[in-house]
Coordinates of N, CA and C in Angstrom, one line a residue:
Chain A
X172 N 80.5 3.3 -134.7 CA 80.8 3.2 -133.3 C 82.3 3.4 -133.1
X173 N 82.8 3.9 -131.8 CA 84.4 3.9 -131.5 C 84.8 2.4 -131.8
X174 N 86.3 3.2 -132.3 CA 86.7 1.5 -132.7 C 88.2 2.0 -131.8
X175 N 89.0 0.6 -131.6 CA 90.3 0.8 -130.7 C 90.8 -0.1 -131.6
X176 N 92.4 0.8 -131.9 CA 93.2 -0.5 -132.6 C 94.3 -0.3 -132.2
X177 N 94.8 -1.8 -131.8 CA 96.2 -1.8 -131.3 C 97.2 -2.2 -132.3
X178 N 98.4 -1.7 -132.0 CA 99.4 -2.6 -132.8 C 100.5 -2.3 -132.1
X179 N 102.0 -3.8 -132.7 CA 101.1 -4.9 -133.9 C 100.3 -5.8 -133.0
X180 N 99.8 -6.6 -133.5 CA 98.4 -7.6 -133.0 C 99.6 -8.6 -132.2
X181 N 100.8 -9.0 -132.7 CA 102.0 -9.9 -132.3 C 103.3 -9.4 -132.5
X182 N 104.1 -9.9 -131.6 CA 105.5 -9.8 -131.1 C 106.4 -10.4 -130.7
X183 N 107.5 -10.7 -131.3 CA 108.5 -12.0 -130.5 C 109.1 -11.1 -130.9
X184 N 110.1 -11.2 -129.1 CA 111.3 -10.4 -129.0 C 112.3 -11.4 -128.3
X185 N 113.5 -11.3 -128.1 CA 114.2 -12.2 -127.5 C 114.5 -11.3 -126.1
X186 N 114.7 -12.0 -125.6 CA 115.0 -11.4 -123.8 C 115.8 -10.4 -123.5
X187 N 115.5 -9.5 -123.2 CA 116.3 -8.7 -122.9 C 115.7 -7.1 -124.2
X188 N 115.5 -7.7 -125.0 CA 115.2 -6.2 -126.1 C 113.5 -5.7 -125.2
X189 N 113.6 -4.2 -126.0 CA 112.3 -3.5 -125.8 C 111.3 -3.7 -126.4
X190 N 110.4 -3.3 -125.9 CA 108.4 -4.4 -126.8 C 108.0 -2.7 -126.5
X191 N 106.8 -2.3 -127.5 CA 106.2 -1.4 -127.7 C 104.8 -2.0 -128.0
X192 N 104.0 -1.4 -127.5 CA 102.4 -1.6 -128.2 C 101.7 -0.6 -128.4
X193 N 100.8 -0.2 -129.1 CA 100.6 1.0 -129.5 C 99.1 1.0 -129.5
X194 N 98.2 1.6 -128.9 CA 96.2 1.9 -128.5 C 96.1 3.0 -129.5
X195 N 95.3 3.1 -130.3 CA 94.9 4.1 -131.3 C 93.2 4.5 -131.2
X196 N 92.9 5.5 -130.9 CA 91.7 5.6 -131.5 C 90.4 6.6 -132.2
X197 N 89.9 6.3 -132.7 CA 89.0 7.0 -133.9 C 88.8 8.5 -133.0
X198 N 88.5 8.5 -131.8 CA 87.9 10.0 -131.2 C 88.9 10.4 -129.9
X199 N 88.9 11.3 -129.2 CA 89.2 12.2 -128.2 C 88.7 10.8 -127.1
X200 N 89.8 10.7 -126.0 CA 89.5 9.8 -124.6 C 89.5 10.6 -123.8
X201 N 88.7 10.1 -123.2 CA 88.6 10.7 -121.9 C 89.9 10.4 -120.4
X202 N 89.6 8.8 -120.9 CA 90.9 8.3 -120.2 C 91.0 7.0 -120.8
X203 N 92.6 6.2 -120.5 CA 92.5 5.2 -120.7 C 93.2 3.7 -120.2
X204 N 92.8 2.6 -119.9 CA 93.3 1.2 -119.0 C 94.5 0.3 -119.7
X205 N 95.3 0.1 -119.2 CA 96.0 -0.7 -120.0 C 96.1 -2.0 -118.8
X206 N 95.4 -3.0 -119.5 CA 95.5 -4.8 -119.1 C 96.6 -5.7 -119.5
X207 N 97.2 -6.6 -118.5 CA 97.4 -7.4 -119.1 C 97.0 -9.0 -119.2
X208 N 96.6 -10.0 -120.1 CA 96.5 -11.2 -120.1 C 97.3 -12.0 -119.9
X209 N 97.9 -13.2 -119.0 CA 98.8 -14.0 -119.2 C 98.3 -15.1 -120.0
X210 N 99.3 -16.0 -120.5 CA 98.3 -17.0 -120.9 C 97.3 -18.2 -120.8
X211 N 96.1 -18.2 -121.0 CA 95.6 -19.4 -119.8 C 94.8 -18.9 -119.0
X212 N 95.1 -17.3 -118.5 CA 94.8 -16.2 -118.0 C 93.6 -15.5 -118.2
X213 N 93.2 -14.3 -116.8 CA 92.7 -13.2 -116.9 C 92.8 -12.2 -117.2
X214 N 92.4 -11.1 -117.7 CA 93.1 -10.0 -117.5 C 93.0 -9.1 -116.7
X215 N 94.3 -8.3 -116.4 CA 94.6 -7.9 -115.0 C 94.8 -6.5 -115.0
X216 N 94.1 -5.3 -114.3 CA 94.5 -4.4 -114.7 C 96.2 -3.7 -114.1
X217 N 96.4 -2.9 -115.1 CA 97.9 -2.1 -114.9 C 98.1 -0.9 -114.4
X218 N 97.1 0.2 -115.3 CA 97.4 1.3 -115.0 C 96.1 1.9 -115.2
X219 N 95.6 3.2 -115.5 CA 94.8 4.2 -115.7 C 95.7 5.6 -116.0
X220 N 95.2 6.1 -117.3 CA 95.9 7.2 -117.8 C 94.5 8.5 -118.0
X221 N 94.9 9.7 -117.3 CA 93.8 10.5 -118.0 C 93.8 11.9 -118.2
X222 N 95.2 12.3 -117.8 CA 95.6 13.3 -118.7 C 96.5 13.9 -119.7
X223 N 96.1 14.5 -120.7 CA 97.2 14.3 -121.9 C 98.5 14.7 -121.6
X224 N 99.2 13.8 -122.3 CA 100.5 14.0 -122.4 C 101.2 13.3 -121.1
X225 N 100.2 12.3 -120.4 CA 100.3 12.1 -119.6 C 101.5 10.4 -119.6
X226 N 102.9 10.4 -118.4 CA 103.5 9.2 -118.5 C 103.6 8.9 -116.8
X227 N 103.5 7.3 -116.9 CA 103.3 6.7 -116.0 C 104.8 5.7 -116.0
X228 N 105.0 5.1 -115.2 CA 105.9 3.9 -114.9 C 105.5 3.2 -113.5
X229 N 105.8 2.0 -114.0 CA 105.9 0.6 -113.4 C 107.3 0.0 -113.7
X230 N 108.3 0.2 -113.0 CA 109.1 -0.8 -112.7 C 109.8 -0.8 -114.2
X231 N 110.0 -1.7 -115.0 CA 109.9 -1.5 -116.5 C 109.5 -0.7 -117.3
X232 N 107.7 -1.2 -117.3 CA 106.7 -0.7 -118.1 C 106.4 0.7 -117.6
X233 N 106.7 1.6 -119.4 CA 106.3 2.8 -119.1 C 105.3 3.3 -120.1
X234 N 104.3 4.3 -119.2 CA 102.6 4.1 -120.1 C 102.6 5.7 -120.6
X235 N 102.3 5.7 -121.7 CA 102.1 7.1 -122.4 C 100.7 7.4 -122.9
X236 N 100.3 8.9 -122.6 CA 98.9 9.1 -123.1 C 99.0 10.2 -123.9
X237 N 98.6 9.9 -125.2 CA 99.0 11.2 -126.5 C 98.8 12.5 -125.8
X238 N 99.1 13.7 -126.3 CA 98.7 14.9 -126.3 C 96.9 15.5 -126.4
X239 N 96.8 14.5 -128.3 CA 95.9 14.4 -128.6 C 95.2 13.9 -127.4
X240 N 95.3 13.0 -126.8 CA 94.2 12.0 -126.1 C 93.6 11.3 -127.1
X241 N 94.0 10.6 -127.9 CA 93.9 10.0 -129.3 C 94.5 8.6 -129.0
X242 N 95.6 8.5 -128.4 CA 96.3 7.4 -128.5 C 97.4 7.0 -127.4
X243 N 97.5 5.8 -127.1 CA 98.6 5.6 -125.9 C 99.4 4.8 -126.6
X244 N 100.5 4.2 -125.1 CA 101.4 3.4 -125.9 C 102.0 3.0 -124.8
X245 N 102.8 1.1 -124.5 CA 102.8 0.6 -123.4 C 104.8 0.3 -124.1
X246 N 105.6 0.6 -123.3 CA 106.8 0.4 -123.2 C 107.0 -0.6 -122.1
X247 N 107.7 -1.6 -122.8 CA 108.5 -2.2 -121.7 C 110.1 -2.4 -122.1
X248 N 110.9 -2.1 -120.9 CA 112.4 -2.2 -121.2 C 113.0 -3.5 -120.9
X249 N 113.7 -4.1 -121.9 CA 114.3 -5.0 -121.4 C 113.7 -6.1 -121.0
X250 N 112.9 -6.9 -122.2 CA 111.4 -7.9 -121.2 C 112.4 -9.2 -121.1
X251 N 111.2 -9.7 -120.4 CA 111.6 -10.8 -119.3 C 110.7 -12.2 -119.7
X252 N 110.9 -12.9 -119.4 CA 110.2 -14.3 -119.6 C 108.6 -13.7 -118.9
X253 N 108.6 -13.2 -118.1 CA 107.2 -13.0 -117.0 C 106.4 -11.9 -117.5
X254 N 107.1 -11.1 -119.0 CA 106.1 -10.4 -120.0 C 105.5 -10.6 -120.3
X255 N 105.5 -12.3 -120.8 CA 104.3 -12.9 -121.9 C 103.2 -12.7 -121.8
X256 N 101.9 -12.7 -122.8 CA 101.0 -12.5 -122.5 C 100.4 -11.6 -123.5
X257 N 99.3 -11.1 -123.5 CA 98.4 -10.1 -124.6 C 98.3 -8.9 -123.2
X258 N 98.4 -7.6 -124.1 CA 98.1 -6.3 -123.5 C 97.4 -5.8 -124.2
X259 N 96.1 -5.2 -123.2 CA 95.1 -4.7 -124.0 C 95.0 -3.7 -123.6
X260 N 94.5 -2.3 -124.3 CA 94.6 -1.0 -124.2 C 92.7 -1.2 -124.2
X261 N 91.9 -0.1 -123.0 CA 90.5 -0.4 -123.0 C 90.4 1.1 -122.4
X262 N 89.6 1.8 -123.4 CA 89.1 2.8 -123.6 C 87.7 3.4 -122.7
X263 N 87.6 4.3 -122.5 CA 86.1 4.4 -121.7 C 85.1 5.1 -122.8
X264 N 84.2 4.4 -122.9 CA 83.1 4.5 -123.9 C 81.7 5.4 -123.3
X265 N 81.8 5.6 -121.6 CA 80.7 6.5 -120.7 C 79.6 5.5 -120.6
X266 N 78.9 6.1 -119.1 CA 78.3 4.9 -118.2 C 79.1 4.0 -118.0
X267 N 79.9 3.5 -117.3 CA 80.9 2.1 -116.9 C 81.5 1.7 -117.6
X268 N 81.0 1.6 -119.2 CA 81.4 0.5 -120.1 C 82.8 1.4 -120.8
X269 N 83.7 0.2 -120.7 CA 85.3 0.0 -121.4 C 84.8 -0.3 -122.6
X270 N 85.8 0.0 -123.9 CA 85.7 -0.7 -125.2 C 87.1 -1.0 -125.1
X271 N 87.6 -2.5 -125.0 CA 88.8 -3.5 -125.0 C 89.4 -3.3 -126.6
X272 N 90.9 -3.2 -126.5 CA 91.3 -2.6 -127.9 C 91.4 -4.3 -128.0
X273 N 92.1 -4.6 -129.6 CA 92.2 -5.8 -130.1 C 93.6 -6.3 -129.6
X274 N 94.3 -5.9 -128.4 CA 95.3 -6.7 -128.1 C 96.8 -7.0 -128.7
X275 N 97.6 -6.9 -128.1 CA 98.8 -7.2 -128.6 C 99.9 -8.4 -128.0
X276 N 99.6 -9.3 -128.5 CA 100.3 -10.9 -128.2 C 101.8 -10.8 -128.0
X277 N 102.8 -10.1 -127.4 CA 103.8 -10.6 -126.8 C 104.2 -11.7 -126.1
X278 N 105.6 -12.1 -127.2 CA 106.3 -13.6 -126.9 C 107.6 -13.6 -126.5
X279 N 108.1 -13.4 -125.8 CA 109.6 -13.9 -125.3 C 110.3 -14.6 -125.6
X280 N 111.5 -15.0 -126.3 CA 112.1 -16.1 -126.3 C 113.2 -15.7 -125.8
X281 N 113.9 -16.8 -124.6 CA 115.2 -16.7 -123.4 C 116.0 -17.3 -124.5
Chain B
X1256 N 90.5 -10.7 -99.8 CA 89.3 -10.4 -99.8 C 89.2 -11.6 -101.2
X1257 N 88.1 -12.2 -101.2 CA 88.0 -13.0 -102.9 C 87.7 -12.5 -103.9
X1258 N 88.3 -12.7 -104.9 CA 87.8 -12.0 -106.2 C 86.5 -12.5 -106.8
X1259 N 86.4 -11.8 -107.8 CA 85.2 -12.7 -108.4 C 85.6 -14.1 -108.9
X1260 N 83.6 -14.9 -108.7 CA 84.1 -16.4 -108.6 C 83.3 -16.6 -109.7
X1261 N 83.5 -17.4 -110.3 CA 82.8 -17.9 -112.0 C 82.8 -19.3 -111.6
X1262 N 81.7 -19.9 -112.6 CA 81.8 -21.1 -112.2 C 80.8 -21.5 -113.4
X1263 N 81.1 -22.1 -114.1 CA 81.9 -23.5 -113.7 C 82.8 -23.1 -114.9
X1264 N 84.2 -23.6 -114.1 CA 85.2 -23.4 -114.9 C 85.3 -24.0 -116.5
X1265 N 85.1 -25.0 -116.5 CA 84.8 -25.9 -117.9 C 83.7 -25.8 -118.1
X1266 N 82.9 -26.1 -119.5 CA 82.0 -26.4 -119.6 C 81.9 -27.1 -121.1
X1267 N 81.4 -28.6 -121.2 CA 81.0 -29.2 -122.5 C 79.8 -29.4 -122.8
X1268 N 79.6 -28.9 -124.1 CA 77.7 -29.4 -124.2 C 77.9 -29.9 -125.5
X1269 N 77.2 -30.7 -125.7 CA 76.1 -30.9 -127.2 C 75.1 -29.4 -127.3
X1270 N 75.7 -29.3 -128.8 CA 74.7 -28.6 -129.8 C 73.1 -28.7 -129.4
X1271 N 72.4 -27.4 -128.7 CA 71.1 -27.2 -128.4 C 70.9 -27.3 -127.0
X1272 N 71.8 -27.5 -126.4 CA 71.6 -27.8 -124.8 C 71.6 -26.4 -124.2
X1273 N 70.9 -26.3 -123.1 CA 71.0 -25.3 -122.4 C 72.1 -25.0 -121.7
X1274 N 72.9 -23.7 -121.7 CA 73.7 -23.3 -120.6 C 74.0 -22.5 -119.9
X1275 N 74.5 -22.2 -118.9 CA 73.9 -21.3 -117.6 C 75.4 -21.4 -116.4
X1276 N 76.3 -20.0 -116.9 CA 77.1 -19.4 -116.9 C 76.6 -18.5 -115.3
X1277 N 77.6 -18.8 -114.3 CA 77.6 -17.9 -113.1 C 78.6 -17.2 -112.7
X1278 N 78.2 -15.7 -111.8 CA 79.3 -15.4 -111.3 C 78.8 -14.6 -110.3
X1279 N 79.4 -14.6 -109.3 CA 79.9 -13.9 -108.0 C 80.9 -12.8 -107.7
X1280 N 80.2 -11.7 -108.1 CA 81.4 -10.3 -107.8 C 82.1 -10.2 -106.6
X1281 N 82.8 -8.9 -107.1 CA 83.9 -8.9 -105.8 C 82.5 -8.4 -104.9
X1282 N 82.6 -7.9 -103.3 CA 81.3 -7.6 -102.6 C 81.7 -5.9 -102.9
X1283 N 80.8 -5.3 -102.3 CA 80.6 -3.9 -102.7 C 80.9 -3.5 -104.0
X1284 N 81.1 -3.7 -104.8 CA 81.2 -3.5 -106.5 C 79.9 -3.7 -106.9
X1285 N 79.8 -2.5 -107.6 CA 78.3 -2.1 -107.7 C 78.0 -2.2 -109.7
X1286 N 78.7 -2.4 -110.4 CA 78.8 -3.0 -111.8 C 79.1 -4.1 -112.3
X1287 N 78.9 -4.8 -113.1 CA 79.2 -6.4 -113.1 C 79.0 -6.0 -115.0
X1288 N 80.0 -6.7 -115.3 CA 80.5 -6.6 -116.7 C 80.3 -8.7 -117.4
X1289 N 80.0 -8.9 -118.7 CA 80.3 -10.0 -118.9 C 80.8 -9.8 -120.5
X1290 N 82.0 -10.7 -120.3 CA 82.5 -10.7 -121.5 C 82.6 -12.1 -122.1
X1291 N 82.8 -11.8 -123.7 CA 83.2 -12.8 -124.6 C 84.3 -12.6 -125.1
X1292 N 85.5 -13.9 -125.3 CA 86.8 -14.2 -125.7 C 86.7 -14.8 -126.6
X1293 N 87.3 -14.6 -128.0 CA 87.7 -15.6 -128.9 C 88.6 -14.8 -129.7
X1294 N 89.3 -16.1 -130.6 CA 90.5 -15.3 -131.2 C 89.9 -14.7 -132.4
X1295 N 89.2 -14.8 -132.8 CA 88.8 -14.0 -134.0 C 88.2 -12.7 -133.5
X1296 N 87.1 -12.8 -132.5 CA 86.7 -11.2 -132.3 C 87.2 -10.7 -131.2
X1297 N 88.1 -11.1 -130.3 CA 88.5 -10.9 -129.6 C 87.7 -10.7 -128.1
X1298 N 87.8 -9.7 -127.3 CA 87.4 -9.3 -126.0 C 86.3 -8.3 -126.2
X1299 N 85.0 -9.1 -126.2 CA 83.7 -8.4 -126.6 C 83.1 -8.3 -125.4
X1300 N 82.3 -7.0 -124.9 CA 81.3 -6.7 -124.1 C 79.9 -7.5 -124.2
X1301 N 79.9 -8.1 -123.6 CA 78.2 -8.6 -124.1 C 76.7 -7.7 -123.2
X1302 N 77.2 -7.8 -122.1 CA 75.9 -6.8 -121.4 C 76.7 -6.4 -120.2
X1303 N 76.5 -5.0 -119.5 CA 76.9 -4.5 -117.9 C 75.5 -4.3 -117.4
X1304 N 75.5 -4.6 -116.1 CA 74.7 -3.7 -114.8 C 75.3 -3.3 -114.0
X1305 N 74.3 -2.5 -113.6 CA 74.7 -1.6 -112.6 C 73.2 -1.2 -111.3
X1306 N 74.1 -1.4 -110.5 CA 72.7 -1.6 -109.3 C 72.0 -2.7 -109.3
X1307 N 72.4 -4.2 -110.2 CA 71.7 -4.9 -110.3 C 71.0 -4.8 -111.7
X1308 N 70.5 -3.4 -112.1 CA 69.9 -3.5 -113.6 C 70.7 -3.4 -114.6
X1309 N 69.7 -4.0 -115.7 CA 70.5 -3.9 -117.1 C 70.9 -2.8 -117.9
X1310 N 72.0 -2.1 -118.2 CA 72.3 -0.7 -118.7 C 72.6 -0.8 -120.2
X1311 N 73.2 -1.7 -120.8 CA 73.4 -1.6 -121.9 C 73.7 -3.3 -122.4
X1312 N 73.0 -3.9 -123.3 CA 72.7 -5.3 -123.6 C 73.3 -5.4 -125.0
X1313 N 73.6 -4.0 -125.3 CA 74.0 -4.0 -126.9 C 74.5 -5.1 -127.5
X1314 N 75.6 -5.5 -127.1 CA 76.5 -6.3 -127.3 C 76.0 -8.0 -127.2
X1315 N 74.8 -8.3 -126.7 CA 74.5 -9.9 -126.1 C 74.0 -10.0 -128.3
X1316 N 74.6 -11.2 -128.4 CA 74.5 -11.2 -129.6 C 73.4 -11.8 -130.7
X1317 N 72.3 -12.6 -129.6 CA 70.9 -12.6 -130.7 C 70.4 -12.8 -129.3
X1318 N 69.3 -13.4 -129.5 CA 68.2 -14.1 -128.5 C 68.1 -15.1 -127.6
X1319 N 69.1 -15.9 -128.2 CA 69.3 -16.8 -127.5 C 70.0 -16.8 -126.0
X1320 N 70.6 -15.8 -126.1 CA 71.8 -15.5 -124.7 C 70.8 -14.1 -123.6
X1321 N 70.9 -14.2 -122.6 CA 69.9 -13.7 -121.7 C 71.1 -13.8 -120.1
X1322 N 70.9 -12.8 -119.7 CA 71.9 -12.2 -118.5 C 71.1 -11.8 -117.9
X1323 N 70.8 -12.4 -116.5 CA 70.1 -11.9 -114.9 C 71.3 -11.6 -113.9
X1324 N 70.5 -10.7 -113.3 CA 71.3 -10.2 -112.0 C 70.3 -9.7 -111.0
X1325 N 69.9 -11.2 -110.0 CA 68.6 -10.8 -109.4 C 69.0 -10.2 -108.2
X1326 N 70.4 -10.2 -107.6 CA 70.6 -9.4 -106.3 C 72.3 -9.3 -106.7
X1327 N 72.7 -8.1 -105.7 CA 74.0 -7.9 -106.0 C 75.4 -9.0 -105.9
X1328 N 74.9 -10.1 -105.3 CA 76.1 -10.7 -105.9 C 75.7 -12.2 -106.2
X1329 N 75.1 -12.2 -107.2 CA 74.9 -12.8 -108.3 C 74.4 -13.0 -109.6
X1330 N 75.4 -13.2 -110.5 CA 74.6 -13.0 -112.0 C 74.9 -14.5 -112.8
X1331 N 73.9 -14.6 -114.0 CA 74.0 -15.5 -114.9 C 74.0 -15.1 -115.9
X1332 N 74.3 -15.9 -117.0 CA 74.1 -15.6 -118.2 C 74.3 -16.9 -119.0
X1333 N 72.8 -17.2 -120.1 CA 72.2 -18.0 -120.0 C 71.9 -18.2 -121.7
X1334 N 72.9 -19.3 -122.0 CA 72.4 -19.5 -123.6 C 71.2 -20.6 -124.0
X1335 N 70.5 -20.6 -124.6 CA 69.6 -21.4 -124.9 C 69.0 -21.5 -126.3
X1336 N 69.5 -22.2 -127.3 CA 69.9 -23.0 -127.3 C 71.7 -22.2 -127.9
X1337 N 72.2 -23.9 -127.2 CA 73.7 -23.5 -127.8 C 74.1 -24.0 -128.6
X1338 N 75.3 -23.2 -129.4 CA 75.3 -23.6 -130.6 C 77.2 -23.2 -131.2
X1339 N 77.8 -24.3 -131.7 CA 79.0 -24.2 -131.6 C 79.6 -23.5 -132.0
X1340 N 79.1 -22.4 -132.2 CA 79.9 -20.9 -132.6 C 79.7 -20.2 -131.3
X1341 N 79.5 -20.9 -130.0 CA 79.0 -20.0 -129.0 C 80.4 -20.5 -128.5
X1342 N 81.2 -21.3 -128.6 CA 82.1 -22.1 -128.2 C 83.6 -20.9 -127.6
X1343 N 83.5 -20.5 -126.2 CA 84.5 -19.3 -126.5 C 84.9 -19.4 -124.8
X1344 N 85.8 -18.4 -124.2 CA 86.1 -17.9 -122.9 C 84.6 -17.0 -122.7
X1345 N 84.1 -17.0 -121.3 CA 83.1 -15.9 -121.2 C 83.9 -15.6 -119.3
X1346 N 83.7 -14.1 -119.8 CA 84.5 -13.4 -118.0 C 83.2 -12.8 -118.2
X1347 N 83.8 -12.8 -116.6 CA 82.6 -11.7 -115.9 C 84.0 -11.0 -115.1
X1348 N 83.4 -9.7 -115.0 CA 83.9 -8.8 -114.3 C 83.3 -7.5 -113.2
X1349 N 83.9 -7.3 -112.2 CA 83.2 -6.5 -111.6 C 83.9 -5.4 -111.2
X1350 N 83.3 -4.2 -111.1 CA 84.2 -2.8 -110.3 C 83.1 -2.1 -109.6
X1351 N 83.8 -1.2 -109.2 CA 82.8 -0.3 -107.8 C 81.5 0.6 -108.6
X1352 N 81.5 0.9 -109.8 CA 80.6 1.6 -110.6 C 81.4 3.0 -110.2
X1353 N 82.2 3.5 -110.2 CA 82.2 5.0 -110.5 C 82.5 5.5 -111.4
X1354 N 81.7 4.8 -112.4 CA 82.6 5.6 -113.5 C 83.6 5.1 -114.4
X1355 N 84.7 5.8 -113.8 CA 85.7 5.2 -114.8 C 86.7 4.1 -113.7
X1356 N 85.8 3.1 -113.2 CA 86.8 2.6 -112.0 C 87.5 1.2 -113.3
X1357 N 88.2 0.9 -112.0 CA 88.9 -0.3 -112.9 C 88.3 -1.8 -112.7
X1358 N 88.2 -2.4 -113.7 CA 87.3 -3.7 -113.9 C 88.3 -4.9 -113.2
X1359 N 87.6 -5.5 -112.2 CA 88.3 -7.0 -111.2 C 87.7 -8.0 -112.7
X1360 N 88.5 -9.1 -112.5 CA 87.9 -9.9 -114.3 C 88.0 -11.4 -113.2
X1361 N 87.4 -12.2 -113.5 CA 86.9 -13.5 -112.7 C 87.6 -14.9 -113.6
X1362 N 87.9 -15.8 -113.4 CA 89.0 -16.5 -114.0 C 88.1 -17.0 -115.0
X1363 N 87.3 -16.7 -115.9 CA 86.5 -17.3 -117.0 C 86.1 -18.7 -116.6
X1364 N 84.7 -18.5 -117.5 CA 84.5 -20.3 -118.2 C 84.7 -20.3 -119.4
X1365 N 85.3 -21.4 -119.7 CA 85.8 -21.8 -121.1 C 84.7 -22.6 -121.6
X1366 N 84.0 -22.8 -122.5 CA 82.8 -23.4 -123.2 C 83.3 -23.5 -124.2
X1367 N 82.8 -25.2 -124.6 CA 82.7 -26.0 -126.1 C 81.5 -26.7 -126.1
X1368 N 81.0 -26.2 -127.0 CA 79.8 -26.4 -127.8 C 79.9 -27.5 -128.7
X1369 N 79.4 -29.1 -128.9 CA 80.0 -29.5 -129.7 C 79.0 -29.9 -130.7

């Protein structure tokens, strides 16, 4: 079956440095979601990416979708106490259904 | 407008008890997603509908677990018997069905199985 792998799975950065997370996956996407979880939390959607080579921004966070359409990748500049949380990269698998990558636990320390 | 409503926020059971997980989509969202949370397998699909019916169950993980959705805005999903490996976050989630829309996620129930 498709499989989605993020990395790394965890992250402590101190305030102010840049956080990377990286969505990988086994076949060709069609498109793809990047979530985030706060702690304690839901998860919330961010963006939608769906064409190659394709970059997005939010404020900070900037979203990359490979060439390939193989792989994305969630930049944030300069994080902030209000990063925390797990970001999950969620792939479209056809008919409705997302396949949720395994997440990447970013931690802040001020 | 309200998001989706899950309910019941907490839940404790003894080992073999029945339990019966609800939720209330956003309105006009025509797919309803339910998920499983734990740190080991992480953010698992368990079953979607769509229109109310069941499209893909693949994911509900033996017999015991059973998902209705008798009209559009409401579903369950229903362990029987439970059993402390069932012990996890469960979301429900809903979006408009088109496709590749984006999933509303409902503030989970947290379940311990003991």
């Amino acid at each position: 079956g498709q499989q989605v792998m993020q990395i790394p799975q965890y992250q402590h950065v101190q305030e102010g440095e840049d956080f990377t997370t990286y969505c990988n996956s086994s076949t060709t996407l069609s498109n793809i979601q990047w979530y985030k979880q706060r702690p304690g939390g839901h998860p919330v959607f961010l963006i939608q990416l769906v064409k190659s080579g394709e970059v997005k921004k939010q404020k900070r966070l900037t979203f990359q979708f490979g060439e390939a359409k193989k792989n994305s990748s969630l930049h944030i500049t300069a994080t902030q106490t209000t990063d925390v949380g797990t970001y999950f990269c969620a792939v479209f698998s056809g008919t409705y259904k997302y396949i949720f990558g395994t997440g990447t636990r970013l931690k802040v320390l001020a | 407008d309200a998001g989706v409503i899950q309910s019941p926020r907490h839940e404790v059971t003894e080992m073999g008890q029945e339990v019966t997980l609800r939720c209330k989509p956003i309105s006009g969202h025509n797919s309803l997603f339910w998920y499983r949370q734990t740190m080991m397998r992480g953010l698992e699909l368990l079953i979607y509908f769509n229109n109310n019916v069941p499209i893909d169950d693949s994911g509900m993980p033996e017999d015991r677990f059973s998902a209705k959705m008798p009209n559009a805005s409401f579903s369950t999903l229903k362990i029987q018997p439970s059993e402390p490996r069932d012990s996890a976050v469960y979301f429900c989630a809903s979006s408009r069905g088109q496709g590749t829309d984006t999933q509303y996620f409902g503030p989970g129930t947290r379940l311990t199985v003991l």
